[in-house]
Amino acid sequence: MAFVTANWNPLGEAFYRKIELYEMGWNLKDGLRECLVAAAPYGGPIALLKGHNRRSPSARPQLEIYSSSGVPLASFPWKSGVVKQLGWTVSDDLLCVQEDGTVLVYDLLGGFKRHFSMGNEVSQSQVLETKIFHSPYGTGVAILTGALRFTLATNIDDIKLRRLPEVQGLQGAPTCWAVLTQDRQSKVLVANGSHLFVLDNTACTPVTPPGLSPQATSIVHMCVSFSYKYLALLTDSGHVWMGTSNLKEKLSEVDTKIKSPPKQMAWCRRPKSQQPSAVVMWDGLLAVVGECKETIQYHLDDDSILVPELDGVRIISACEEIFKIASMAPGALLLEAHKEYEKESQKADEYLREIKEQSLLSEAVRQCVEAAGHEHEPETQKTLLRAASFGKCFLSNFPPEQFVSMCRDLRVLNAVRDYTVGIPLTHTQFKQMTVQVLIDRLVYRKLYPLAIEVCRYLKTPEYQGVQQKEESDEGIAKAVSVKLADAAGISYSEIATKAYESGRTELAIKLLEFEPRSGEQVPLLLKMKKSPLALSKAIESGDTDLVYTVVMYLKNELNRGDFFMMLRNQPVALSLYKQFCKHQEQDTLKDLFNQDDDHEELGNFYVKASYKEQRLEARIALLQSAVDEYYKAKNEFSAKTTEDEMRLLRFQRKLEEEKGELLVGFSLHETMIALLSVGLHKHAEQLYKDFRVPDKRFWWLKLKALAEKEDWEELEKFAKSKKSPIGYLPFVEICIKHHNKYEAKKYVSKVTPEQKVKAHLAVGDMEGAAEAAIERRNESEISTVLARCSTTSDHLLMERLNRAKATVAKK
Amino acid sequence: MAHTERRDAPELPDFSLLKRLARDQLIFLLEQLPGKKDLFIDADLMSPLDRIANVTILKQHEVDKLYKVELKPIVSNSDQLCFLIRPRIQTVKWISDLVNSDKVAGRFRRYKIIFTPQKFYACETVLEEQGVFGDVTTDEWNFYILPLDDDILSLELPEFFRDNFLEGDQRWVTTAGSALHLLQSVYGSFSKVYGIGRCAKMVYESWRELMEEGEQRTRQPEFAKVFLIDRDVDYVTPLCSQVVYEGLVDDIFRIKCGSVEFGPDVTSSDKSIKVMLNSQDKVFNEIRNEHFSNVFGFLSQKAKNLQTAYDKRRGMDIQQMKAFVADELKGLKQEHRLLSLHIGASESMMKKKTKQDFQELLKTEHSLLEGFEIRECITYIEEHINRQVSMIDSLRLLCLLSITENGLLSKDYKSLKAQYFQSYGIDHLLTFANLRQLGLLEEQQAGETLTVMESKVGKLVNDKTVGKLTDAFSSLAKKSNFRALSKRLALVPKSGEEYDLRVPRDMAYIFSGAYIPLSCKLIEQVLERDGWTGLEEVTRMLNGQEFAVTGGSSGSEARNKTDAQRIVLVMFLGGCTFSEISALRFLGKERGCRFIVVTTAITNSARLLEALLDNHA
């Protein structure tokens, strides 16, 4: 196992190393030559504009956006004017500054967002040079115009253009310049030959860096550190001067011994480290300069770009690399100790003792943990963390938080450093930009699942992810669904829940549209107080159970009036609720009908209630209510019928009291039968008249009732009372049914000719039947009689019938 | 016989698997409550449960005593009570009361409610409102389908009809969807789904959702096609008197969960016998689909054959006799027993059904279907009501009249209704309101005289215009359009032609050749056309809501003329009658395919109407 610090290069007291982060996934034909390149800090994306100087419309430049790992994110031909400069905002938007001072803003995936202008003066005198800088106020743009004046906007989201005062004695373009943010103000530092000026809002002040070596005649390059605290100047003599940016203090000066102008220079430094250091890049050579006289030099194969980061420099070429700084003291011993321990060697104890004797163990543990944070290789991270946890065992009260949070952070970092995600964040950067921002960035890159995972993993209470206020809700919802379309088992409702929790109700609703399971949609909608929507969703689903859930929820949530109103617009829910009320809350049911002025249903309701009522008075009262309602509903028929019923009930009660017959509850028909069967003919007659019972019915029922009683005498009387509206065949049949042939025969003669045959047959009088059939010369009747004749006894009759049939047939 | 099995008829899948699944789950649930327990079962779950797990099995799993849920106070000494119920608010309320009264009495018991086929939120709400939610544990027994026979699967949910069509309560839609999903997961996916009706559409949606949620299993499908149909597409068919043997047995004796109880008049003894009626019963299997007029002849022939078989033993030597007793006698005895039962049943039916009034009833029905001598029919119905012949039958005739005539004239409607009330009481006001809501029994509105116009105009102008007119008219009110449908689909064969019921020509034989059931005709037409094209006018008259979806299995696979491709699953939402099943069996034989009927319950005219009664009985 190689020692982890083997690839570190010492520079004075500090150590530097260059590690390869990614094998870039892009496929660049011409490398980075002739390209405008911009890379966003914090492991942000890279934008490339190829051939930006081509002006002919036939060969439009191509704008390409890649992730840090070179995964293409977007690519489109550039159709606007000539681009002077590309740059990224803090929120990962791409700025394209055009010659005429127009700035176009694109999102990370190449979608156009907006544009703004840097003012008339700029557009008239054209842009000469542009720098995009980040300040505490956001991202700013600084422009040097053709008229050699500087125009500045500190925050592109809230543009306030500032025109800086003229630089004294400036004839041509300055040799170099940089934007500084100091004292809550953005200033421009301009070098014209060996003269240095600071431009602020009001004045142009000449300054001199303390202790700048006198050989220099001109400052050819300058760069400001990430934090704007330090400044590095490169002179034509090849000296690098490093100092504070307020030009009050000199930190060091190093001679690079290279006199040619560099391509780029950048600060490479950890926030809290004391050693200043800068990286200077020439064609094919990279030098790290620091406090001491030496420099570390690396050879570069390709054209490269430096991206200053908070704690290092990213070098973009065909492959991306990073400089990192670290120093290890007691931690290294601990690491060794742990290694020995793993080898089960007693040396472990020796090392440990050594650390302990210096009572540096906790320091060692801390260092190991920290070091792990700065490592990119998971294997190395693990080794370091294991060492730390090993050391921790010997400490009684070492606070575990740091270790735990580091483990967690590393997991996240490793995830986002993954090639497919391509955000090579270092731990320091991560701490600086906070989880929220990281998640925002993930979301911005439409890496929603990862963002959610990270949130969940870090137990971030809210899902801040879905907070891109710029995009419409619809857009996000669609984007989310597209992203997740193929992934099975994604719960849109969960995402929506998060969206709601972060206050984006509309988005949550849109997201829910994608949720195929209504069972998941509805509860959330309820939670969001979108009850009408929840209700209609539930109904749409056809899942009654869901509808119930919503209805019950609403019932408790709303006041009665609102609740009813809502139900009224949803017939399905209403009918369900009615069902529920039928079993549970009869009165509510009534209220419901009342509210709707549904008198018909109210009538029905009262009728139904009347059945359940035992006491007659109450029953009649209910029926009266029903009558009133039916009248209101203009249903006279039902009203009349109900009134009849009331009349009948009263009548029945009266008779019950008088005669002691149990009648209440019988239908009219049944009542009459009951009356007839006990011989109360008069009363039956009364009902017959009062209720306008059709004659036929009365005859039928009286016939049946008398026969039932076998009151033949009364039957005969009845038959003779007047002409029967139902004919006399029923009389014959009913007698036969009660096995009284004798009585039956009495009525045969009264039967109409058409029914004679039937009547005769009914009483079993074959001859009579035959007689009648022949008389009527009806073939089918003759056949009927024939069929009933038995071959043995009715021989003669049959012959007669057959003869008659033949004659009838002839005719 | 017309109904001999075709040789090339496809094998039906083995549905006993469904029973096994249900049984295993039930046992699992029972074991969740260890120790002795009393089991209370919803009355209408008794028979289905018996088909899944009989008493012996229940006892094996520590069920001590079995009770029927009667919504009355209980007498049970057990410390553990288990309730196996349908998710009904009433029952749950009863259980809550029970728990509460135990609480008052200071008695501690464990309660477990097993809802089948699923639990409903409303039920849990009741538990909550009654304050016993924490005292009971609830579970679901996903017993969706009971195989009644080789080709009949039932959800055993008679209330589906009323809940869904009358009350507008769609709680069972998901149940039906789950049932289909279950079939699919056990027996493979379907290549094509057709359907008509609002509920059918919803069931399909719910099923599709389940499909999308669950993992896809590509399997050789066991059914080719599925047809979903709402009961309210065709009310005429279930309202007609059944005259096919099985249907008739159902009408008269009421087949319950695949078995029937023959009373003493059938068994010609003093006790009743419970008989399972399915394809296992060889005698029954041969006559179940026959028109009743053929049954008696067939049975007597069978009896003669049996006699001959018995007679064989005359002149046998000892050895032969031994073989006879060992091999044949048992079978013969069994057949003998069944034969005598069915003969008894037929006799009893004959007594009832050959009587004159039944003939007249049939005649009236046929007239209504054909649409002639309507006046006479109305008079007949009036008399029927006045004489209090039968509450349900009168109602049935009224409904048939209304549907076939697109509603009753206002005068007739009022007078018939008044007479009905006189006979059976005013509480039927609500019944009539229900019938009207379903469009079963309606009063013609003034505007509807247009219908007459419409049919007249129809003769004069071309089809397209008629279509538009019909559209306009049907938007006025939900109408049955029976007459127009009948003409378009040729449901009523030309009268006057002799119809030999022994050799049926078409599905009309199940109604003595008077009417081809609309539901089955639709199925036939759609399968023939492989969709709804060409039936646009028909579906318009049925209020649309038709759909056809090509389903899970790939097209190339579906091309294979495997057995499975000739099996069609028909799901009736709201119940189907035995007559319809017979008609489909006939259709299957004609087309060389087989139908499997899935229904929410077996229904007939009486059950259908009883579900809509709202009198206080």
PDB file of C-alpha atoms in Angstrom, chain B residues 60-260:
ATOM      1  CA  GLN B  60     -59.937 -27.332  12.782  1.00  0.00           C
ATOM      2  CA  HIS B  61     -58.890 -23.747  13.120  1.00  0.00           C
ATOM      3  CA  GLU B  62     -60.354 -23.334  16.533  1.00  0.00           C
ATOM      4  CA  VAL B  63     -63.696 -21.924  15.598  1.00  0.00           C
ATOM      5  CA  ASP B  64     -65.873 -22.957  18.481  1.00  0.00           C
ATOM      6  CA  LYS B  65     -69.371 -21.970  17.564  1.00  0.00           C
ATOM      7  CA  LEU B  66     -70.833 -20.562  14.405  1.00  0.00           C
ATOM      8  CA  TYR B  67     -73.515 -17.930  14.450  1.00  0.00           C
ATOM      9  CA  LYS B  68     -75.417 -16.070  11.826  1.00  0.00           C
ATOM     10  CA  VAL B  69     -75.298 -12.289  12.051  1.00  0.00           C
ATOM     11  CA  GLU B  70     -78.819 -11.303  12.939  1.00  0.00           C
ATOM     12  CA  LEU B  71     -78.313  -7.772  14.199  1.00  0.00           C
ATOM     13  CA  LYS B  72     -79.649  -8.810  17.565  1.00  0.00           C
ATOM     14  CA  PRO B  73     -77.961  -9.116  20.937  1.00  0.00           C
ATOM     15  CA  ILE B  74     -75.833 -12.211  21.112  1.00  0.00           C
ATOM     16  CA  VAL B  75     -75.376 -15.029  23.515  1.00  0.00           C
ATOM     17  CA  SER B  76     -71.809 -16.128  23.454  1.00  0.00           C
ATOM     18  CA  ASN B  77     -69.500 -17.077  26.247  1.00  0.00           C
ATOM     19  CA  SER B  78     -66.383 -17.000  24.196  1.00  0.00           C
ATOM     20  CA  ASP B  79     -63.682 -14.497  25.005  1.00  0.00           C
ATOM     21  CA  GLN B  80     -62.848 -14.097  21.385  1.00  0.00           C
ATOM     22  CA  LEU B  81     -65.358 -13.056  18.803  1.00  0.00           C
ATOM     23  CA  CYS B  82     -64.623 -13.065  15.133  1.00  0.00           C
ATOM     24  CA  PHE B  83     -66.952 -11.502  12.609  1.00  0.00           C
ATOM     25  CA  LEU B  84     -66.875 -12.460   8.977  1.00  0.00           C
ATOM     26  CA  ILE B  85     -68.957  -9.870   7.219  1.00  0.00           C
ATOM     27  CA  ARG B  86     -69.584  -7.862   4.126  1.00  0.00           C
ATOM     28  CA  PRO B  87     -68.497  -4.271   4.622  1.00  0.00           C
ATOM     29  CA  ARG B  88     -71.899  -2.882   5.499  1.00  0.00           C
ATOM     30  CA  ILE B  89     -72.453   0.048   7.771  1.00  0.00           C
ATOM     31  CA  GLN B  90     -75.375  -1.609   9.488  1.00  0.00           C
ATOM     32  CA  THR B  91     -73.444  -4.687  10.471  1.00  0.00           C
ATOM     33  CA  VAL B  92     -70.507  -2.681  11.679  1.00  0.00           C
ATOM     34  CA  LYS B  93     -72.825  -0.555  13.752  1.00  0.00           C
ATOM     35  CA  TRP B  94     -74.255  -3.670  15.294  1.00  0.00           C
ATOM     36  CA  ILE B  95     -70.789  -4.886  16.183  1.00  0.00           C
ATOM     37  CA  SER B  96     -69.957  -1.500  17.701  1.00  0.00           C
ATOM     38  CA  ASP B  97     -73.062  -1.682  19.856  1.00  0.00           C
ATOM     39  CA  LEU B  98     -72.042  -5.131  20.930  1.00  0.00           C
ATOM     40  CA  VAL B  99     -68.590  -3.996  21.928  1.00  0.00           C
ATOM     41  CA  ASN B 100     -69.988  -1.014  23.756  1.00  0.00           C
ATOM     42  CA  SER B 101     -72.481  -3.069  25.691  1.00  0.00           C
ATOM     43  CA  ASP B 102     -69.686  -5.456  26.680  1.00  0.00           C
ATOM     44  CA  LYS B 103     -67.739  -2.469  27.879  1.00  0.00           C
ATOM     45  CA  VAL B 104     -70.639  -1.305  29.991  1.00  0.00           C
ATOM     46  CA  ALA B 105     -70.981  -4.779  31.426  1.00  0.00           C
ATOM     47  CA  GLY B 106     -67.274  -4.719  32.204  1.00  0.00           C
ATOM     48  CA  ARG B 107     -66.630  -7.675  30.063  1.00  0.00           C
ATOM     49  CA  PHE B 108     -63.370  -8.068  28.241  1.00  0.00           C
ATOM     50  CA  ARG B 109     -63.255  -9.813  24.912  1.00  0.00           C
ATOM     51  CA  ARG B 110     -61.183  -9.718  21.819  1.00  0.00           C
ATOM     52  CA  TYR B 111     -62.950  -8.751  18.644  1.00  0.00           C
ATOM     53  CA  LYS B 112     -61.811  -9.219  15.115  1.00  0.00           C
ATOM     54  CA  ILE B 113     -63.713  -8.166  12.072  1.00  0.00           C
ATOM     55  CA  ILE B 114     -62.852  -9.783   8.794  1.00  0.00           C
ATOM     56  CA  PHE B 115     -64.322  -7.818   5.951  1.00  0.00           C
ATOM     57  CA  THR B 116     -64.790  -9.524   2.667  1.00  0.00           C
ATOM     58  CA  PRO B 117     -63.944  -8.877  -0.079  1.00  0.00           C
ATOM     59  CA  GLN B 118     -62.502  -5.647   1.230  1.00  0.00           C
ATOM     60  CA  LYS B 119     -62.968  -3.105   3.944  1.00  0.00           C
ATOM     61  CA  PHE B 120     -64.439   0.277   3.359  1.00  0.00           C
ATOM     62  CA  TYR B 121     -63.498   3.511   4.873  1.00  0.00           C
ATOM     63  CA  ALA B 122     -67.083   4.190   5.811  1.00  0.00           C
ATOM     64  CA  CYS B 123     -67.085   1.101   8.009  1.00  0.00           C
ATOM     65  CA  GLU B 124     -63.988   2.217   9.825  1.00  0.00           C
ATOM     66  CA  THR B 125     -65.556   5.612  10.264  1.00  0.00           C
ATOM     67  CA  VAL B 126     -68.464   3.991  12.005  1.00  0.00           C
ATOM     68  CA  LEU B 127     -66.108   2.133  14.314  1.00  0.00           C
ATOM     69  CA  GLU B 128     -64.418   5.396  15.035  1.00  0.00           C
ATOM     70  CA  GLU B 129     -67.613   7.325  15.626  1.00  0.00           C
ATOM     71  CA  GLN B 130     -68.864   4.653  17.963  1.00  0.00           C
ATOM     72  CA  GLY B 131     -65.620   4.794  19.852  1.00  0.00           C
ATOM     73  CA  VAL B 132     -64.581   1.198  19.400  1.00  0.00           C
ATOM     74  CA  PHE B 133     -61.930   1.601  16.770  1.00  0.00           C
ATOM     75  CA  GLY B 134     -59.211   0.666  19.213  1.00  0.00           C
ATOM     76  CA  ASP B 135     -61.086  -2.304  20.585  1.00  0.00           C
ATOM     77  CA  VAL B 136     -61.427  -4.277  17.412  1.00  0.00           C
ATOM     78  CA  THR B 137     -58.916  -5.458  14.898  1.00  0.00           C
ATOM     79  CA  THR B 138     -59.929  -5.486  11.310  1.00  0.00           C
ATOM     80  CA  ASP B 139     -58.749  -7.517   8.393  1.00  0.00           C
ATOM     81  CA  GLU B 140     -59.649  -8.199   4.820  1.00  0.00           C
ATOM     82  CA  TRP B 141     -60.436 -11.513   3.268  1.00  0.00           C
ATOM     83  CA  ASN B 142     -59.942 -10.968  -0.430  1.00  0.00           C
ATOM     84  CA  PHE B 143     -62.495 -13.494  -1.455  1.00  0.00           C
ATOM     85  CA  TYR B 144     -63.538 -11.991  -4.745  1.00  0.00           C
ATOM     86  CA  ILE B 145     -64.703 -14.876  -6.836  1.00  0.00           C
ATOM     87  CA  LEU B 146     -66.655 -17.997  -6.094  1.00  0.00           C
ATOM     88  CA  PRO B 147     -66.634 -20.525  -8.926  1.00  0.00           C
ATOM     89  CA  LEU B 148     -70.195 -21.774  -9.071  1.00  0.00           C
ATOM     90  CA  ASP B 149     -69.572 -24.106 -11.955  1.00  0.00           C
ATOM     91  CA  ASP B 150     -67.040 -24.855 -14.670  1.00  0.00           C
ATOM     92  CA  ASP B 151     -68.100 -21.780 -16.539  1.00  0.00           C
ATOM     93  CA  ILE B 152     -69.813 -19.600 -13.962  1.00  0.00           C
ATOM     94  CA  LEU B 153     -67.877 -17.381 -11.595  1.00  0.00           C
ATOM     95  CA  SER B 154     -69.776 -15.252  -9.169  1.00  0.00           C
ATOM     96  CA  LEU B 155     -68.782 -12.345  -6.993  1.00  0.00           C
ATOM     97  CA  GLU B 156     -71.791 -13.155  -4.823  1.00  0.00           C
ATOM     98  CA  LEU B 157     -72.631  -9.503  -4.422  1.00  0.00           C
ATOM     99  CA  PRO B 158     -76.364  -9.208  -5.014  1.00  0.00           C
ATOM    100  CA  GLU B 159     -76.333  -5.669  -3.615  1.00  0.00           C
ATOM    101  CA  PHE B 160     -74.065  -4.596  -6.426  1.00  0.00           C
ATOM    102  CA  PHE B 161     -77.101  -3.997  -8.563  1.00  0.00           C
ATOM    103  CA  ARG B 162     -78.969  -1.719  -6.233  1.00  0.00           C
ATOM    104  CA  ASP B 163     -75.904   0.053  -4.905  1.00  0.00           C
ATOM    105  CA  ASN B 164     -74.469   0.825  -8.248  1.00  0.00           C
ATOM    106  CA  PHE B 165     -77.458   1.484 -10.426  1.00  0.00           C
ATOM    107  CA  LEU B 166     -79.984   2.860  -8.008  1.00  0.00           C
ATOM    108  CA  GLU B 167     -78.028   4.464  -5.200  1.00  0.00           C
ATOM    109  CA  GLY B 168     -75.188   5.622  -7.405  1.00  0.00           C
ATOM    110  CA  ASP B 169     -72.793   4.100  -4.928  1.00  0.00           C
ATOM    111  CA  GLN B 170     -69.786   2.844  -6.821  1.00  0.00           C
ATOM    112  CA  ARG B 171     -68.135   1.128  -3.948  1.00  0.00           C
ATOM    113  CA  TRP B 172     -68.102  -2.256  -5.660  1.00  0.00           C
ATOM    114  CA  VAL B 173     -66.440  -1.045  -8.821  1.00  0.00           C
ATOM    115  CA  THR B 174     -62.992  -1.625  -7.414  1.00  0.00           C
ATOM    116  CA  THR B 175     -64.113  -5.025  -6.203  1.00  0.00           C
ATOM    117  CA  ALA B 176     -65.077  -6.012  -9.717  1.00  0.00           C
ATOM    118  CA  GLY B 177     -61.797  -4.604 -10.988  1.00  0.00           C
ATOM    119  CA  SER B 178     -59.884  -6.586  -8.392  1.00  0.00           C
ATOM    120  CA  ALA B 179     -61.754  -9.721  -9.360  1.00  0.00           C
ATOM    121  CA  LEU B 180     -60.656  -9.313 -12.948  1.00  0.00           C
ATOM    122  CA  HIS B 181     -57.163  -8.588 -11.791  1.00  0.00           C
ATOM    123  CA  LEU B 182     -57.172 -11.743  -9.739  1.00  0.00           C
ATOM    124  CA  LEU B 183     -58.296 -13.784 -12.722  1.00  0.00           C
ATOM    125  CA  GLN B 184     -55.635 -12.200 -14.802  1.00  0.00           C
ATOM    126  CA  SER B 185     -52.868 -12.826 -12.347  1.00  0.00           C
ATOM    127  CA  VAL B 186     -53.844 -16.447 -11.908  1.00  0.00           C
ATOM    128  CA  TYR B 187     -54.807 -17.324 -15.459  1.00  0.00           C
ATOM    129  CA  GLY B 188     -52.882 -14.960 -17.674  1.00  0.00           C
ATOM    130  CA  SER B 189     -53.625 -11.801 -19.522  1.00  0.00           C
ATOM    131  CA  PHE B 190     -56.256 -11.012 -22.099  1.00  0.00           C
ATOM    132  CA  SER B 191     -55.747  -9.953 -25.645  1.00  0.00           C
ATOM    133  CA  LYS B 192     -58.821  -7.834 -26.029  1.00  0.00           C
ATOM    134  CA  VAL B 193     -61.328  -6.154 -23.778  1.00  0.00           C
ATOM    135  CA  TYR B 194     -64.727  -4.921 -24.895  1.00  0.00           C
ATOM    136  CA  GLY B 195     -67.333  -3.296 -22.795  1.00  0.00           C
ATOM    137  CA  ILE B 196     -70.474  -1.295 -22.698  1.00  0.00           C
ATOM    138  CA  GLY B 197     -71.925   0.780 -19.928  1.00  0.00           C
ATOM    139  CA  ARG B 198     -70.717   3.318 -17.483  1.00  0.00           C
ATOM    140  CA  CYS B 199     -69.950   0.890 -14.759  1.00  0.00           C
ATOM    141  CA  ALA B 200     -68.142  -1.399 -17.183  1.00  0.00           C
ATOM    142  CA  LYS B 201     -65.923   1.475 -18.125  1.00  0.00           C
ATOM    143  CA  MET B 202     -65.156   2.252 -14.524  1.00  0.00           C
ATOM    144  CA  VAL B 203     -64.442  -1.351 -13.733  1.00  0.00           C
ATOM    145  CA  TYR B 204     -62.090  -1.513 -16.645  1.00  0.00           C
ATOM    146  CA  GLU B 205     -60.325   1.640 -15.470  1.00  0.00           C
ATOM    147  CA  SER B 206     -59.930   0.297 -11.991  1.00  0.00           C
ATOM    148  CA  TRP B 207     -58.631  -2.969 -13.366  1.00  0.00           C
ATOM    149  CA  ARG B 208     -56.192  -1.174 -15.633  1.00  0.00           C
ATOM    150  CA  GLU B 209     -54.853   0.778 -12.714  1.00  0.00           C
ATOM    151  CA  LEU B 210     -54.237  -2.422 -10.831  1.00  0.00           C
ATOM    152  CA  MET B 211     -52.511  -3.842 -13.883  1.00  0.00           C
ATOM    153  CA  GLU B 212     -50.206  -0.889 -14.124  1.00  0.00           C
ATOM    154  CA  GLU B 213     -49.397  -0.978 -10.486  1.00  0.00           C
ATOM    155  CA  GLY B 214     -48.598  -4.636 -10.275  1.00  0.00           C
ATOM    156  CA  GLU B 215     -45.749  -6.298 -12.035  1.00  0.00           C
ATOM    157  CA  GLN B 216     -46.430  -7.478 -15.530  1.00  0.00           C
ATOM    158  CA  ARG B 217     -46.386 -11.159 -16.005  1.00  0.00           C
ATOM    159  CA  THR B 218     -46.254 -12.343 -19.523  1.00  0.00           C
ATOM    160  CA  ARG B 219     -47.910 -15.662 -19.609  1.00  0.00           C
ATOM    161  CA  GLN B 220     -49.721 -17.712 -22.112  1.00  0.00           C
ATOM    162  CA  PRO B 221     -53.185 -16.289 -21.662  1.00  0.00           C
ATOM    163  CA  GLU B 222     -56.002 -18.600 -20.775  1.00  0.00           C
ATOM    164  CA  PHE B 223     -58.712 -16.355 -22.146  1.00  0.00           C
ATOM    165  CA  ALA B 224     -58.749 -14.491 -25.381  1.00  0.00           C
ATOM    166  CA  LYS B 225     -61.282 -11.833 -24.795  1.00  0.00           C
ATOM    167  CA  VAL B 226     -63.178 -10.133 -22.079  1.00  0.00           C
ATOM    168  CA  PHE B 227     -66.543  -8.537 -22.436  1.00  0.00           C
ATOM    169  CA  LEU B 228     -67.885  -6.258 -19.729  1.00  0.00           C
ATOM    170  CA  ILE B 229     -71.543  -5.376 -19.743  1.00  0.00           C
ATOM    171  CA  ASP B 230     -73.712  -3.336 -17.420  1.00  0.00           C
ATOM    172  CA  ARG B 231     -77.000  -4.759 -16.357  1.00  0.00           C
ATOM    173  CA  ASP B 232     -78.761  -1.555 -17.241  1.00  0.00           C
ATOM    174  CA  VAL B 233     -77.864  -2.044 -20.873  1.00  0.00           C
ATOM    175  CA  ASP B 234     -80.470  -4.744 -21.025  1.00  0.00           C
ATOM    176  CA  TYR B 235     -83.281  -4.902 -18.516  1.00  0.00           C
ATOM    177  CA  VAL B 236     -85.680  -6.697 -20.807  1.00  0.00           C
ATOM    178  CA  THR B 237     -83.946 -10.039 -20.679  1.00  0.00           C
ATOM    179  CA  PRO B 238     -83.893 -10.488 -16.920  1.00  0.00           C
ATOM    180  CA  LEU B 239     -87.494  -9.336 -16.699  1.00  0.00           C
ATOM    181  CA  CYS B 240     -88.815 -12.101 -18.944  1.00  0.00           C
ATOM    182  CA  SER B 241     -90.069 -15.361 -17.514  1.00  0.00           C
ATOM    183  CA  GLN B 242     -87.441 -18.021 -17.845  1.00  0.00           C
ATOM    184  CA  VAL B 243     -88.380 -21.188 -19.644  1.00  0.00           C
ATOM    185  CA  VAL B 244     -85.066 -22.975 -19.879  1.00  0.00           C
ATOM    186  CA  TYR B 245     -84.786 -25.684 -17.252  1.00  0.00           C
ATOM    187  CA  GLU B 246     -82.077 -24.161 -15.112  1.00  0.00           C
ATOM    188  CA  GLY B 247     -83.661 -20.731 -15.256  1.00  0.00           C
ATOM    189  CA  LEU B 248     -87.027 -22.155 -14.436  1.00  0.00           C
ATOM    190  CA  VAL B 249     -85.662 -24.004 -11.446  1.00  0.00           C
ATOM    191  CA  ASP B 250     -84.167 -20.705 -10.335  1.00  0.00           C
ATOM    192  CA  ASP B 251     -87.426 -18.838 -10.857  1.00  0.00           C
ATOM    193  CA  ILE B 252     -89.440 -21.364  -8.926  1.00  0.00           C
ATOM    194  CA  PHE B 253     -87.149 -22.857  -6.318  1.00  0.00           C
ATOM    195  CA  ARG B 254     -84.438 -20.200  -6.221  1.00  0.00           C
ATOM    196  CA  ILE B 255     -81.000 -21.574  -6.745  1.00  0.00           C
ATOM    197  CA  LYS B 256     -78.779 -20.264  -4.014  1.00  0.00           C
ATOM    198  CA  CYS B 257     -75.082 -20.267  -4.508  1.00  0.00           C
ATOM    199  CA  GLY B 258     -75.234 -23.174  -6.911  1.00  0.00           C
ATOM    200  CA  SER B 259     -77.494 -25.346  -4.846  1.00  0.00           C
ATOM    201  CA  VAL B 260     -81.229 -25.643  -4.506  1.00  0.00           C
TER     202      VAL B 260
END
